[in-house]
Amino acid sequence: MFNPIQPKPCKILSVKHETELEYTFRVEYDIKPDHGQFLQLSIPMIGEAPISVSEQGDGWLEFTIRNVGKVTSCIFEKKAGDVLFLRGPYGNGWPTEELKGKNVVVIAGGTGVSPVRSLLNYLYKTPGYAKSVNVIAGFKNEQSILFKNDLENWKKSFNATFCLDNEEKEGFRKGMVTTVIKELPLKDWGEDYAVIVVGPPVMMKFVGLELLKCGFDEKKIWMSFERKMSCAVGKCGHCRIDEVYVCLDGPVFPYTTAKNLVD
């Protein structure tokens, strides 16, 4: 019988150093999640951490992890051939069906690019699924740029703008992602669009406000909340905000709900 909280030992297939602080681990796994869902990664006697899937394929998942604590530090010591324990997937993913035939806008900041990477690569490999794909991705500086090969592919196929907060670099715009939103051709789209936002909470707050200021309908905006899930099945209350359990009701929420989720 399937046990939703029983971790499964899985072999690491490869480890890619994206930046000094972020590595991508490809791990054997036989369940395909929805784009935007997360799994719990664990090391026995150390702990576990919720990590969004950054890419997937036949028999494997990728997780792009930032080294920020005890569990992730131990994971960073692992190499190809070692074992990680996985359970999941959990939560609600991106509204993929809602994107079909729409002008899709994806706005992501920093490690927030990870939870939308598999969706963007799906759209890249499925021409015509969306009417257009418009990507705005921001990073703190050149050293924090993730998925450089993917960025190149997205720039070839999508309307893509990449930003660095305070640095100048060829192919990147200096400044915050919010400064690009007003340049989106909303008037040309009418009601035929959908917006996806993910990144640090402060970034999402101001992106949401800028989208509304520019005339975007809050019913057509979705956001993903990055929180520390514990049980991931709505029992412990660790991720609860008011009456909402992020692990069950999210991590992806429509903006009509997300705008009220304040700790």
XYZ file of N, CA and C in Angstrom:
789
model
N 0.841 -1.197 0.000
C 0.000 0.000 0.000
C 0.876 1.246 0.000
N 0.495 2.244 -0.818
C 1.275 3.472 -0.913
C 1.197 4.261 0.387
N 2.353 4.658 0.894
C 2.426 5.461 2.113
C 2.912 6.853 1.725
N 2.055 7.895 1.861
C 2.427 9.228 1.378
C 3.545 9.900 2.156
N 3.914 9.355 3.313
C 4.990 9.974 4.088
C 6.197 9.049 4.263
N 6.252 7.997 3.445
C 7.378 7.066 3.518
C 8.442 7.451 2.496
N 9.635 7.893 2.938
C 10.695 8.232 1.981
C 11.206 6.987 1.257
N 11.651 7.211 0.034
C 12.161 6.122 -0.797
C 13.610 6.407 -1.158
N 14.514 5.436 -0.971
C 15.917 5.660 -1.357
C 16.063 5.718 -2.874
N 16.735 6.758 -3.352
C 16.881 6.966 -4.803
C 18.323 7.336 -5.129
N 18.810 6.825 -6.220
C 20.208 7.052 -6.604
C 20.376 8.400 -7.304
N 21.421 9.123 -6.916
C 21.788 10.367 -7.607
C 22.506 10.000 -8.898
N 22.001 10.526 -10.010
C 22.582 10.220 -11.317
C 23.681 11.200 -11.700
N 23.508 12.466 -11.318
C 24.523 13.469 -11.650
C 24.357 14.682 -10.749
N 25.422 15.454 -10.644
C 25.399 16.701 -9.866
C 26.038 17.786 -10.728
N 25.300 18.871 -10.950
C 25.822 19.986 -11.737
C 25.938 21.219 -10.860
N 27.102 21.847 -10.872
C 27.324 23.058 -10.094
C 26.833 24.255 -10.917
N 25.672 24.770 -10.567
C 25.109 25.921 -11.279
C 25.835 27.209 -10.882
N 25.967 27.413 -9.566
C 26.688 28.551 -9.007
C 27.447 28.038 -7.787
N 28.082 28.943 -7.075
C 28.798 28.541 -5.857
C 27.847 27.994 -4.806
N 26.609 28.499 -4.779
C 25.650 28.117 -3.744
C 24.523 27.220 -4.231
N 24.375 27.032 -5.547
C 23.275 26.242 -6.085
C 23.784 25.107 -6.964
N 23.370 23.902 -6.614
C 23.701 22.717 -7.398
C 22.394 22.096 -7.900
N 22.468 21.451 -9.069
C 21.333 20.692 -9.585
C 21.635 19.200 -9.481
N 20.765 18.486 -8.768
C 20.907 17.046 -8.567
C 19.875 16.329 -9.439
N 20.352 15.437 -10.295
C 19.449 14.562 -11.046
C 19.350 13.237 -10.305
N 18.117 12.837 -9.977
C 17.886 11.684 -9.104
C 16.908 10.720 -9.775
N 17.175 9.438 -9.667
C 16.242 8.424 -10.182
C 14.914 8.515 -9.443
N 13.817 8.558 -10.209
C 12.485 8.564 -9.581
C 11.476 8.195 -10.649
N 10.500 7.354 -10.298
C 9.608 6.799 -11.311
C 8.225 7.444 -11.325
N 8.030 8.539 -10.600
C 6.751 9.249 -10.616
C 6.969 10.627 -11.218
N 6.147 10.991 -12.199
C 6.259 12.310 -12.818
C 5.307 13.283 -12.122
N 5.833 14.341 -11.535
C 4.964 15.329 -10.884
C 4.392 16.309 -11.898
N 3.408 17.074 -11.468
C 2.957 18.212 -12.263
C 4.007 19.316 -12.150
N 4.114 20.137 -13.182
C 5.040 21.261 -13.121
C 4.650 22.171 -11.947
N 5.636 22.462 -11.089
C 5.383 23.325 -9.944
C 5.177 22.599 -8.638
N 5.050 21.262 -8.669
C 4.933 20.507 -7.416
C 6.301 20.371 -6.749
N 6.304 19.907 -5.503
C 7.558 19.728 -4.766
C 7.624 18.336 -4.168
N 8.834 17.923 -3.803
C 9.063 16.684 -3.070
C 9.820 17.012 -1.795
N 9.786 16.074 -0.859
C 10.590 16.184 0.350
C 11.848 15.347 0.149
N 13.016 15.986 0.252
C 14.308 15.307 0.149
C 14.886 15.158 1.545
N 15.391 13.988 1.864
C 15.858 13.764 3.232
C 17.119 12.927 3.282
N 17.804 13.083 4.414
C 18.956 12.260 4.775
C 18.683 11.720 6.174
N 18.672 10.398 6.347
C 18.361 9.814 7.659
C 19.215 10.410 8.778
N 18.584 10.717 9.904
C 19.196 11.241 11.124
C 19.665 12.691 10.972
N 19.414 13.290 9.804
C 19.772 14.698 9.588
C 18.514 15.555 9.454
N 17.603 15.157 8.577
C 16.375 15.906 8.373
C 15.951 15.877 6.925
N 14.920 16.665 6.604
C 14.442 16.734 5.230
C 14.058 18.165 4.877
N 13.984 18.420 3.569
C 13.693 19.766 3.085
C 12.785 19.674 1.867
N 11.814 20.588 1.743
C 10.949 20.606 0.566
C 11.657 21.296 -0.593
N 11.715 20.645 -1.740
C 12.408 21.187 -2.905
C 11.516 21.024 -4.133
N 11.333 22.117 -4.879
C 10.561 22.051 -6.117
C 11.344 21.299 -7.190
N 10.620 20.658 -8.078
C 11.244 19.970 -9.208
C 11.615 21.005 -10.261
N 12.882 21.022 -10.667
C 13.307 22.002 -11.667
C 13.322 21.433 -13.083
N 13.307 20.115 -13.221
C 13.209 19.483 -14.541
C 12.891 18.016 -14.317
N 12.356 17.376 -15.352
C 12.001 15.967 -15.236
C 12.133 15.269 -16.575
N 12.311 13.960 -16.507
C 12.414 13.140 -17.704
C 11.998 11.726 -17.376
N 12.197 10.809 -18.295
C 11.805 9.421 -18.071
C 12.686 8.791 -16.998
N 12.101 8.562 -15.841
C 12.809 7.891 -14.763
C 13.693 8.768 -13.920
N 13.604 10.085 -14.076
C 14.455 10.966 -13.267
C 13.793 12.321 -13.034
N 14.207 12.941 -11.947
C 13.814 14.305 -11.609
C 15.068 15.104 -11.293
N 15.005 16.418 -11.538
C 16.091 17.301 -11.133
C 15.615 18.282 -10.066
N 16.495 18.535 -9.118
C 16.235 19.486 -8.034
C 17.396 20.469 -7.983
N 17.102 21.739 -8.108
C 18.138 22.759 -8.006
C 18.067 23.326 -6.599
N 19.120 23.096 -5.835
C 19.109 23.314 -4.390
C 20.122 24.383 -4.012
N 19.699 25.261 -3.116
C 20.587 26.289 -2.584
C 21.098 25.833 -1.227
N 22.383 25.951 -1.005
C 22.999 25.510 0.242
C 22.759 26.557 1.328
N 21.732 26.326 2.147
C 21.348 27.345 3.130
C 21.148 26.790 4.546
N 21.362 25.498 4.766
C 21.111 24.961 6.098
C 21.694 23.576 6.286
N 21.334 22.954 7.404
C 21.917 21.671 7.790
C 21.635 20.581 6.751
N 20.384 20.461 6.336
C 20.024 19.397 5.393
C 20.673 19.634 4.034
N 20.547 20.843 3.527
C 21.110 21.118 2.199
C 22.637 21.021 2.207
N 23.268 21.376 3.320
C 24.724 21.225 3.407
C 25.131 19.765 3.275
N 24.361 18.875 3.890
C 24.652 17.438 3.789
C 24.371 16.918 2.383
N 23.310 17.426 1.768
C 23.013 17.017 0.395
C 24.151 17.434 -0.534
N 24.733 18.612 -0.286
C 25.818 19.110 -1.138
C 27.078 18.247 -1.040
N 27.167 17.423 -0.028
C 28.308 16.520 0.093
C 28.122 15.260 -0.747
N 26.906 15.050 -1.251
C 26.609 13.859 -2.048
C 27.155 14.001 -3.463
N 27.389 12.840 -4.093
C 27.882 12.813 -5.472
C 27.131 11.747 -6.248
N 27.340 11.699 -7.552
C 26.684 10.694 -8.389
C 26.967 9.294 -7.852
N 25.907 8.492 -7.764
C 26.024 7.143 -7.222
C 25.576 7.038 -5.780
N 25.569 8.165 -5.055
C 25.078 8.174 -3.690
C 23.547 8.144 -3.672
N 22.992 8.023 -2.478
C 21.544 7.887 -2.314
C 20.956 9.087 -1.585
N 19.821 9.565 -2.093
C 18.972 10.526 -1.394
C 17.622 9.874 -1.155
N 16.945 10.267 -0.095
C 15.618 9.743 0.177
C 14.583 10.778 -0.267
N 13.606 10.317 -1.067
C 12.582 11.200 -1.613
C 11.196 10.703 -1.222
N 10.281 11.648 -1.035
C 8.861 11.313 -0.936
C 8.050 12.428 -1.583
N 6.960 12.039 -2.196
C 6.134 12.998 -2.907
C 5.822 12.486 -4.303
N 5.306 13.307 -5.192
C 5.197 14.770 -5.107
C 3.991 15.230 -4.296
N 4.039 16.508 -3.899
C 3.002 17.108 -3.078
C 2.542 18.443 -3.667
N 1.360 18.845 -3.217
C 0.859 20.178 -3.529
C 0.269 20.315 -4.918
N -0.159 21.530 -5.208
C -0.729 21.872 -6.507
C 0.325 22.558 -7.368
N 0.372 22.186 -8.631
C 1.347 22.765 -9.543
C 0.770 23.938 -10.321
N 1.509 24.338 -11.345
C 1.065 25.435 -12.200
C -0.158 25.018 -13.008
N -1.033 25.965 -13.327
C -2.267 25.636 -14.061
C -1.995 25.427 -15.544
N -1.337 24.326 -15.873
C -0.868 24.098 -17.241
C -1.996 24.172 -18.268
N -3.153 23.598 -17.937
C -4.276 23.626 -18.878
C -4.757 25.050 -19.137
N -4.649 25.901 -18.122
C -5.082 27.295 -18.271
C -4.179 28.065 -19.245
N -2.996 27.546 -19.508
C -2.032 28.245 -20.358
C -2.213 27.933 -21.838
N -2.980 26.888 -22.139
C -3.115 26.444 -23.520
C -3.767 27.537 -24.377
N -3.087 27.920 -25.446
C -3.617 28.914 -26.360
C -3.593 30.334 -25.837
N -2.892 30.565 -24.717
C -2.842 31.899 -24.113
C -1.493 32.565 -24.364
N -1.465 33.869 -24.144
C -0.203 34.601 -24.070
C 0.299 34.457 -22.629
N 1.321 33.669 -22.461
C 1.814 33.312 -21.134
C 2.947 34.252 -20.726
N 2.851 34.772 -19.506
C 3.907 35.599 -18.924
C 4.469 34.867 -17.716
N 5.771 34.675 -17.686
C 6.436 34.055 -16.534
C 7.438 35.054 -15.978
N 7.249 35.416 -14.708
C 8.141 36.370 -14.044
C 8.772 35.662 -12.856
N 10.092 35.535 -12.852
C 10.776 34.774 -11.805
C 12.010 35.514 -11.336
N 12.330 35.339 -10.051
C 13.499 35.984 -9.483
C 14.395 35.018 -8.753
N 15.694 35.043 -9.052
C 16.680 34.236 -8.332
C 16.386 32.752 -8.421
N 16.423 32.076 -7.266
C 16.139 30.642 -7.244
C 14.688 30.353 -7.605
N 13.859 31.401 -7.683
C 12.478 31.227 -8.137
C 12.385 30.782 -9.582
N 13.486 30.847 -10.322
C 13.478 30.325 -11.695
C 13.352 28.801 -11.674
N 13.828 28.164 -10.608
C 13.802 26.698 -10.535
C 12.394 26.110 -10.645
N 11.401 26.605 -9.875
C 10.064 26.002 -9.953
C 9.339 26.215 -11.282
N 9.826 27.132 -12.130
C 9.187 27.329 -13.438
C 10.022 26.754 -14.579
N 11.204 26.256 -14.274
C 12.101 25.765 -15.328
C 11.484 24.613 -16.119
N 10.916 23.617 -15.436
C 10.363 22.469 -16.156
C 9.172 22.886 -17.008
N 8.360 23.827 -16.512
C 7.238 24.323 -17.300
C 7.726 25.062 -18.538
N 8.714 25.937 -18.377
C 9.251 26.672 -19.519
C 9.884 25.730 -20.536
N 10.570 24.706 -20.062
C 11.163 23.751 -20.996
C 10.086 22.929 -21.705
N 8.978 22.665 -21.023
C 7.853 21.987 -21.670
C 7.287 22.864 -22.785
N 7.111 24.153 -22.507
C 6.599 25.064 -23.528
C 7.599 25.219 -24.680
N 8.884 25.178 -24.342
C 9.937 25.263 -25.362
C 9.890 24.052 -26.296
N 9.626 22.885 -25.711
C 9.606 21.644 -26.502
C 8.248 21.393 -27.158
N 7.261 22.218 -26.836
C 5.903 22.040 -27.362
C 5.457 23.317 -28.053
N 6.055 23.643 -29.205
C 5.683 24.883 -29.898
C 4.196 24.899 -30.228
N 3.562 26.066 -30.024
C 2.150 26.197 -30.324
C 1.235 25.912 -29.157
N 1.778 25.350 -28.078
C 0.924 25.097 -26.910
C 0.375 26.419 -26.376
N 1.246 27.396 -26.256
C 0.840 28.747 -25.865
C 0.905 29.656 -27.084
N 0.058 30.674 -27.108
C 0.065 31.628 -28.218
C 1.384 32.380 -28.255
N 1.864 32.784 -27.091
C 3.190 33.382 -26.963
C 3.684 33.113 -25.546
N 5.004 33.118 -25.383
C 5.606 32.948 -24.051
C 6.523 34.135 -23.807
N 6.295 34.809 -22.704
C 7.039 36.019 -22.357
C 7.701 35.793 -21.006
N 9.028 35.763 -20.985
C 9.777 35.437 -19.778
C 10.534 36.667 -19.282
N 10.350 36.969 -17.999
C 11.135 38.009 -17.336
C 11.803 37.343 -16.135
N 13.116 37.212 -16.174
C 13.847 36.541 -15.091
C 14.934 37.461 -14.562
N 15.024 37.563 -13.247
C 16.014 38.431 -12.632
C 16.922 37.696 -11.672
N 18.196 38.130 -11.638
C 19.176 37.562 -10.718
C 19.902 38.706 -10.021
N 20.446 38.405 -8.857
C 21.120 39.439 -8.074
C 22.344 39.981 -8.805
N 23.165 39.072 -9.318
C 24.393 39.471 -10.012
C 24.820 38.350 -10.955
N 25.934 38.565 -11.651
C 26.387 37.583 -12.643
C 26.696 36.236 -12.004
N 27.206 36.246 -10.783
C 27.576 34.997 -10.111
C 26.358 34.155 -9.721
N 25.182 34.745 -9.710
C 23.989 34.016 -9.274
C 23.105 33.565 -10.435
N 23.570 33.721 -11.670
C 22.767 33.329 -12.837
C 22.638 31.803 -12.902
N 21.417 31.335 -13.022
C 21.131 29.903 -13.109
C 20.757 29.499 -14.528
N 20.977 28.232 -14.863
C 20.473 27.594 -16.079
C 20.857 28.364 -17.344
N 22.140 28.613 -17.506
C 22.596 29.445 -18.623
C 22.214 28.864 -19.983
N 22.289 27.545 -20.132
C 21.898 26.939 -21.410
C 20.411 27.121 -21.677
N 19.600 26.958 -20.631
C 18.160 27.151 -20.777
C 17.841 28.595 -21.122
N 18.524 29.530 -20.491
C 18.284 30.941 -20.791
C 18.516 31.225 -22.271
N 19.561 30.625 -22.829
C 19.850 30.815 -24.250
C 18.728 30.249 -25.117
N 18.248 29.064 -24.757
C 17.143 28.461 -25.517
C 15.882 29.314 -25.421
N 15.573 29.773 -24.210
C 14.357 30.572 -24.031
C 14.439 31.876 -24.822
N 15.634 32.441 -24.882
C 15.785 33.706 -25.605
C 15.560 33.502 -27.100
N 15.889 32.326 -27.614
C 15.690 32.038 -29.035
C 14.221 31.844 -29.374
N 13.455 31.256 -28.452
C 12.082 30.864 -28.764
C 11.012 31.751 -28.132
N 11.354 32.420 -27.032
C 10.371 33.221 -26.305
C 10.715 34.704 -26.399
N 9.784 35.537 -25.984
C 10.076 36.951 -25.759
C 10.680 37.055 -24.363
N 11.986 37.062 -24.271
C 12.667 36.927 -22.982
C 13.493 38.157 -22.645
N 13.370 38.587 -21.385
C 14.196 39.667 -20.851
C 14.811 39.185 -19.546
N 16.138 39.254 -19.458
C 16.841 38.825 -18.260
C 17.489 40.044 -17.599
N 17.383 40.100 -16.283
C 17.840 41.280 -15.533
C 18.866 40.893 -14.474
N 19.770 41.821 -14.198
C 20.656 41.758 -13.044
C 20.348 42.977 -12.182
N 20.207 42.768 -10.882
C 19.752 43.855 -10.008
C 20.633 45.096 -10.092
N 21.952 44.899 -9.975
C 22.844 46.062 -9.860
C 24.089 45.971 -10.718
N 24.065 45.123 -11.741
C 25.247 44.961 -12.584
C 24.871 45.057 -14.055
N 25.855 45.397 -14.856
C 25.674 45.417 -16.300
C 26.405 44.233 -16.917
N 25.725 43.556 -17.835
C 26.314 42.404 -18.526
C 25.608 42.274 -19.862
N 26.368 41.927 -20.883
C 25.788 41.766 -22.209
C 24.682 40.718 -22.181
N 23.540 41.056 -22.759
C 22.407 40.144 -22.784
C 21.482 40.286 -21.600
N 21.854 41.152 -20.659
C 21.052 41.370 -19.457
C 20.747 42.855 -19.300
N 19.624 43.139 -18.690
C 19.259 44.513 -18.381
C 19.565 44.787 -16.906
N 20.094 45.943 -16.616
C 20.361 46.323 -15.242
C 19.079 46.858 -14.612
N 18.663 46.262 -13.493
C 17.461 46.721 -12.819
C 16.571 45.562 -12.396
N 15.460 45.898 -11.747
C 14.535 44.904 -11.219
C 13.555 44.438 -12.302
N 13.005 43.238 -12.093
C 12.062 42.686 -13.066
C 10.797 43.542 -13.172
N 10.464 44.255 -12.112
C 9.247 45.074 -12.132
C 9.297 46.150 -13.219
N 10.500 46.588 -13.592
C 10.620 47.663 -14.584
C 10.258 47.203 -15.994
N 10.178 45.900 -16.202
C 9.914 45.360 -17.536
C 8.415 45.157 -17.770
N 7.647 45.030 -16.688
C 6.233 44.654 -16.804
C 5.446 45.627 -17.674
N 5.713 46.907 -17.535
C 4.953 47.908 -18.309
C 5.196 47.801 -19.812
N 6.233 47.066 -20.221
C 6.534 46.911 -21.639
C 5.797 45.732 -22.281
N 5.114 44.940 -21.478
C 4.363 43.808 -22.037
C 3.161 44.327 -22.830
N 2.884 43.733 -23.999
C 1.812 44.240 -24.879
C 0.418 43.801 -24.444
N 0.025 44.169 -23.238
C -1.253 43.728 -22.680
C -2.434 44.129 -23.565
N -2.392 45.322 -24.131
C -3.507 45.794 -24.967
C -3.722 44.904 -26.187
N -2.654 44.310 -26.681
C -2.765 43.429 -27.845
C -3.361 42.072 -27.477
N -3.286 41.700 -26.212
C -3.731 40.376 -25.785
C -5.204 40.327 -25.416
N -5.799 41.462 -25.087
C -7.171 41.440 -24.607
C -7.267 40.663 -23.307
N -8.158 39.675 -23.272
C -8.309 38.831 -22.078
C -7.563 37.506 -22.210
N -6.795 37.379 -23.282
C -6.215 36.087 -23.649
C -4.801 35.915 -23.099
N -4.657 35.889 -21.781
C -3.322 35.790 -21.190
C -3.386 35.118 -19.817
N -2.232 34.708 -19.331
C -2.080 34.145 -17.988
C -0.685 34.505 -17.496
N -0.569 34.801 -16.204
C 0.692 35.257 -15.623
C 1.103 34.334 -14.478
N 2.368 33.955 -14.475
C 2.949 33.117 -13.427
C 4.084 33.901 -12.771
N 4.089 33.911 -11.436
C 5.100 34.669 -10.683
C 5.684 33.778 -9.594
N 7.006 33.772 -9.469
C 7.640 33.044 -8.364
C 8.982 33.687 -8.049
N 9.272 33.769 -6.756
C 10.518 34.383 -6.305
C 10.428 34.686 -4.827
N 11.360 35.464 -4.301
C 11.297 35.853 -2.891
C 9.992 36.602 -2.596
N 9.471 36.496 -1.365
C 8.188 37.128 -1.028
C 8.121 38.619 -1.359
N 9.183 39.362 -1.072
C 9.162 40.803 -1.353
C 9.058 41.046 -2.853
N 9.789 40.277 -3.623
C 9.730 40.408 -5.090
C 8.331 40.122 -5.588
N 7.692 39.051 -5.093
C 6.353 38.700 -5.558
C 5.344 39.777 -5.178
N 5.507 40.355 -3.995
C 4.595 41.412 -3.563
C 4.601 42.579 -4.544
N 5.795 43.047 -4.893
C 5.886 44.223 -5.749
C 5.584 43.893 -7.214
N 5.871 42.664 -7.626
C 5.472 42.254 -8.975
C 3.952 42.238 -9.081
N 3.292 41.695 -8.059
C 1.836 41.675 -8.058
C 1.238 43.067 -8.130
N 1.769 43.982 -7.342
C 1.271 45.358 -7.343
C 1.503 46.026 -8.696
N 2.670 45.759 -9.300
C 2.969 46.369 -10.602
C 2.068 45.787 -11.697
N 1.781 44.500 -11.627
C 0.882 43.894 -12.603
C -0.501 44.542 -12.537
N -1.020 44.725 -11.323
C -2.327 45.369 -11.165
C -2.290 46.809 -11.664
N -1.207 47.501 -11.355
C -1.054 48.896 -11.794
C -1.077 48.997 -13.317
N -0.524 47.986 -13.990
C -0.459 47.998 -15.452
C -1.731 47.449 -16.104
N -2.713 47.058 -15.286
C -3.999 46.650 -15.833
C -4.247 45.163 -15.923
N -3.347 44.336 -15.396
C -3.561 42.900 -15.432
C -4.658 42.497 -14.441
N -5.460 41.517 -14.831
C -6.559 41.014 -14.015
C -6.008 40.054 -12.963
N -6.320 40.299 -11.699
C -5.782 39.438 -10.636
C -6.263 37.998 -10.773
N -7.368 37.768 -11.471
C -7.865 36.401 -11.654
C -7.028 35.626 -12.660
N -6.131 36.284 -13.355
C -5.303 35.625 -14.363
C -3.840 35.527 -13.925
N -3.601 35.699 -12.616
C -2.248 35.668 -12.062
C -2.135 34.517 -11.056
N -1.024 33.765 -11.120
C -0.741 32.699 -10.158
C 0.640 32.919 -9.553
N 0.764 32.578 -8.274
C 2.039 32.714 -7.572
C 2.360 31.444 -6.812
N 3.654 31.173 -6.624
C 4.093 30.005 -5.863
C 4.814 30.457 -4.603
N 4.396 29.898 -3.469
C 4.972 30.274 -2.178
C 6.068 29.295 -1.786
N 7.231 29.837 -1.467
C 8.350 29.019 -1.006
C 8.341 29.028 0.522
N 7.892 27.935 1.106
C 7.845 27.838 2.568
C 8.463 26.528 3.016
N 8.769 26.464 4.292
C 9.342 25.260 4.876
C 8.214 24.294 5.234
N 7.910 23.358 4.317
C 6.910 22.336 4.617
C 7.564 21.286 5.524
N 6.791 20.735 6.423
C 7.332 19.716 7.324
C 6.751 18.344 7.004
N 5.445 18.154 7.280
C 4.860 16.848 6.971
C 4.473 16.738 5.500
N 4.105 17.872 4.886
C 3.710 17.963 3.470
C 2.339 17.365 3.184
N 1.626 16.925 4.232
C 0.296 16.333 4.032
C -0.772 17.014 4.887
N -0.478 18.220 5.379
C -1.491 19.005 6.079
C -1.797 18.586 7.494
N -0.880 17.884 8.148
C -1.139 17.399 9.510
C -0.423 18.194 10.594
N 0.773 18.711 10.301
C 1.580 19.326 11.359
C 1.282 20.815 11.556
N 0.761 21.470 10.542
C 0.460 22.896 10.654
C 1.658 23.810 10.508
N 2.807 23.268 10.167
C 4.021 24.073 10.094
C 3.941 25.144 9.016
N 3.266 24.843 7.903
C 3.200 25.783 6.779
C 1.880 26.551 6.741
N 1.124 26.493 7.808
C -0.206 27.115 7.824
C -0.110 28.641 7.884
N -0.902 29.307 7.047
C -1.089 30.755 7.107
C -2.586 30.981 7.262
N -2.997 31.469 8.428
C -4.423 31.570 8.747
C -5.059 30.185 8.597
N -6.022 30.035 7.677
C -6.681 28.744 7.500
C -6.141 27.965 6.302
N -5.080 28.470 5.693
C -4.535 27.861 4.478
C -3.299 27.020 4.802
N -3.278 25.792 4.308
C -2.099 24.935 4.417
C -1.378 24.982 3.073
N -0.188 25.585 3.075
C 0.531 25.780 1.814
C 0.864 24.450 1.156
N 1.165 23.422 1.942
C 1.552 22.133 1.359
C 0.391 21.459 0.625
N -0.842 21.714 1.079
C -2.012 21.102 0.451
C -2.672 22.023 -0.567
N -2.896 23.268 -0.169
C -3.621 24.216 -1.009
C -2.714 24.888 -2.029
N -1.424 24.861 -1.801
C -0.426 25.440 -2.696
C 0.530 24.351 -3.124
N 1.816 24.672 -3.400
C 2.406 25.997 -3.196
C 1.953 27.041 -4.208
N 1.249 26.578 -5.298
C 0.766 27.514 -6.311
C -0.637 27.982 -5.938
N -0.811 29.296 -5.897
C -2.107 29.886 -5.560
C -2.508 30.911 -6.618
N -3.818 31.046 -6.879
C -4.253 32.195 -7.667
C -4.006 33.466 -6.868
N -3.738 34.552 -7.558
C -3.413 35.799 -6.860
C -4.549 36.263 -5.964
N -5.781 35.930 -6.316
C -6.926 36.313 -5.488
C -6.786 35.744 -4.073
N -6.131 34.603 -3.945
C -5.851 34.012 -2.625
C -4.492 34.473 -2.110
N -3.480 34.487 -3.004
C -2.103 34.771 -2.600
C -1.961 36.148 -1.982
N -2.724 37.127 -2.465
C -2.564 38.500 -1.981
C -2.908 38.642 -0.508
N -3.660 37.672 0.037
C -4.057 37.734 1.446
C -3.213 36.833 2.348
N -2.256 36.121 1.776
C -1.434 35.200 2.564
C -0.248 35.934 3.147
N -0.456 36.547 4.298
C 0.592 37.326 4.960
C 0.812 36.742 6.355
N 2.070 36.422 6.675
C 2.382 35.898 8.011
C 2.202 36.973 9.076
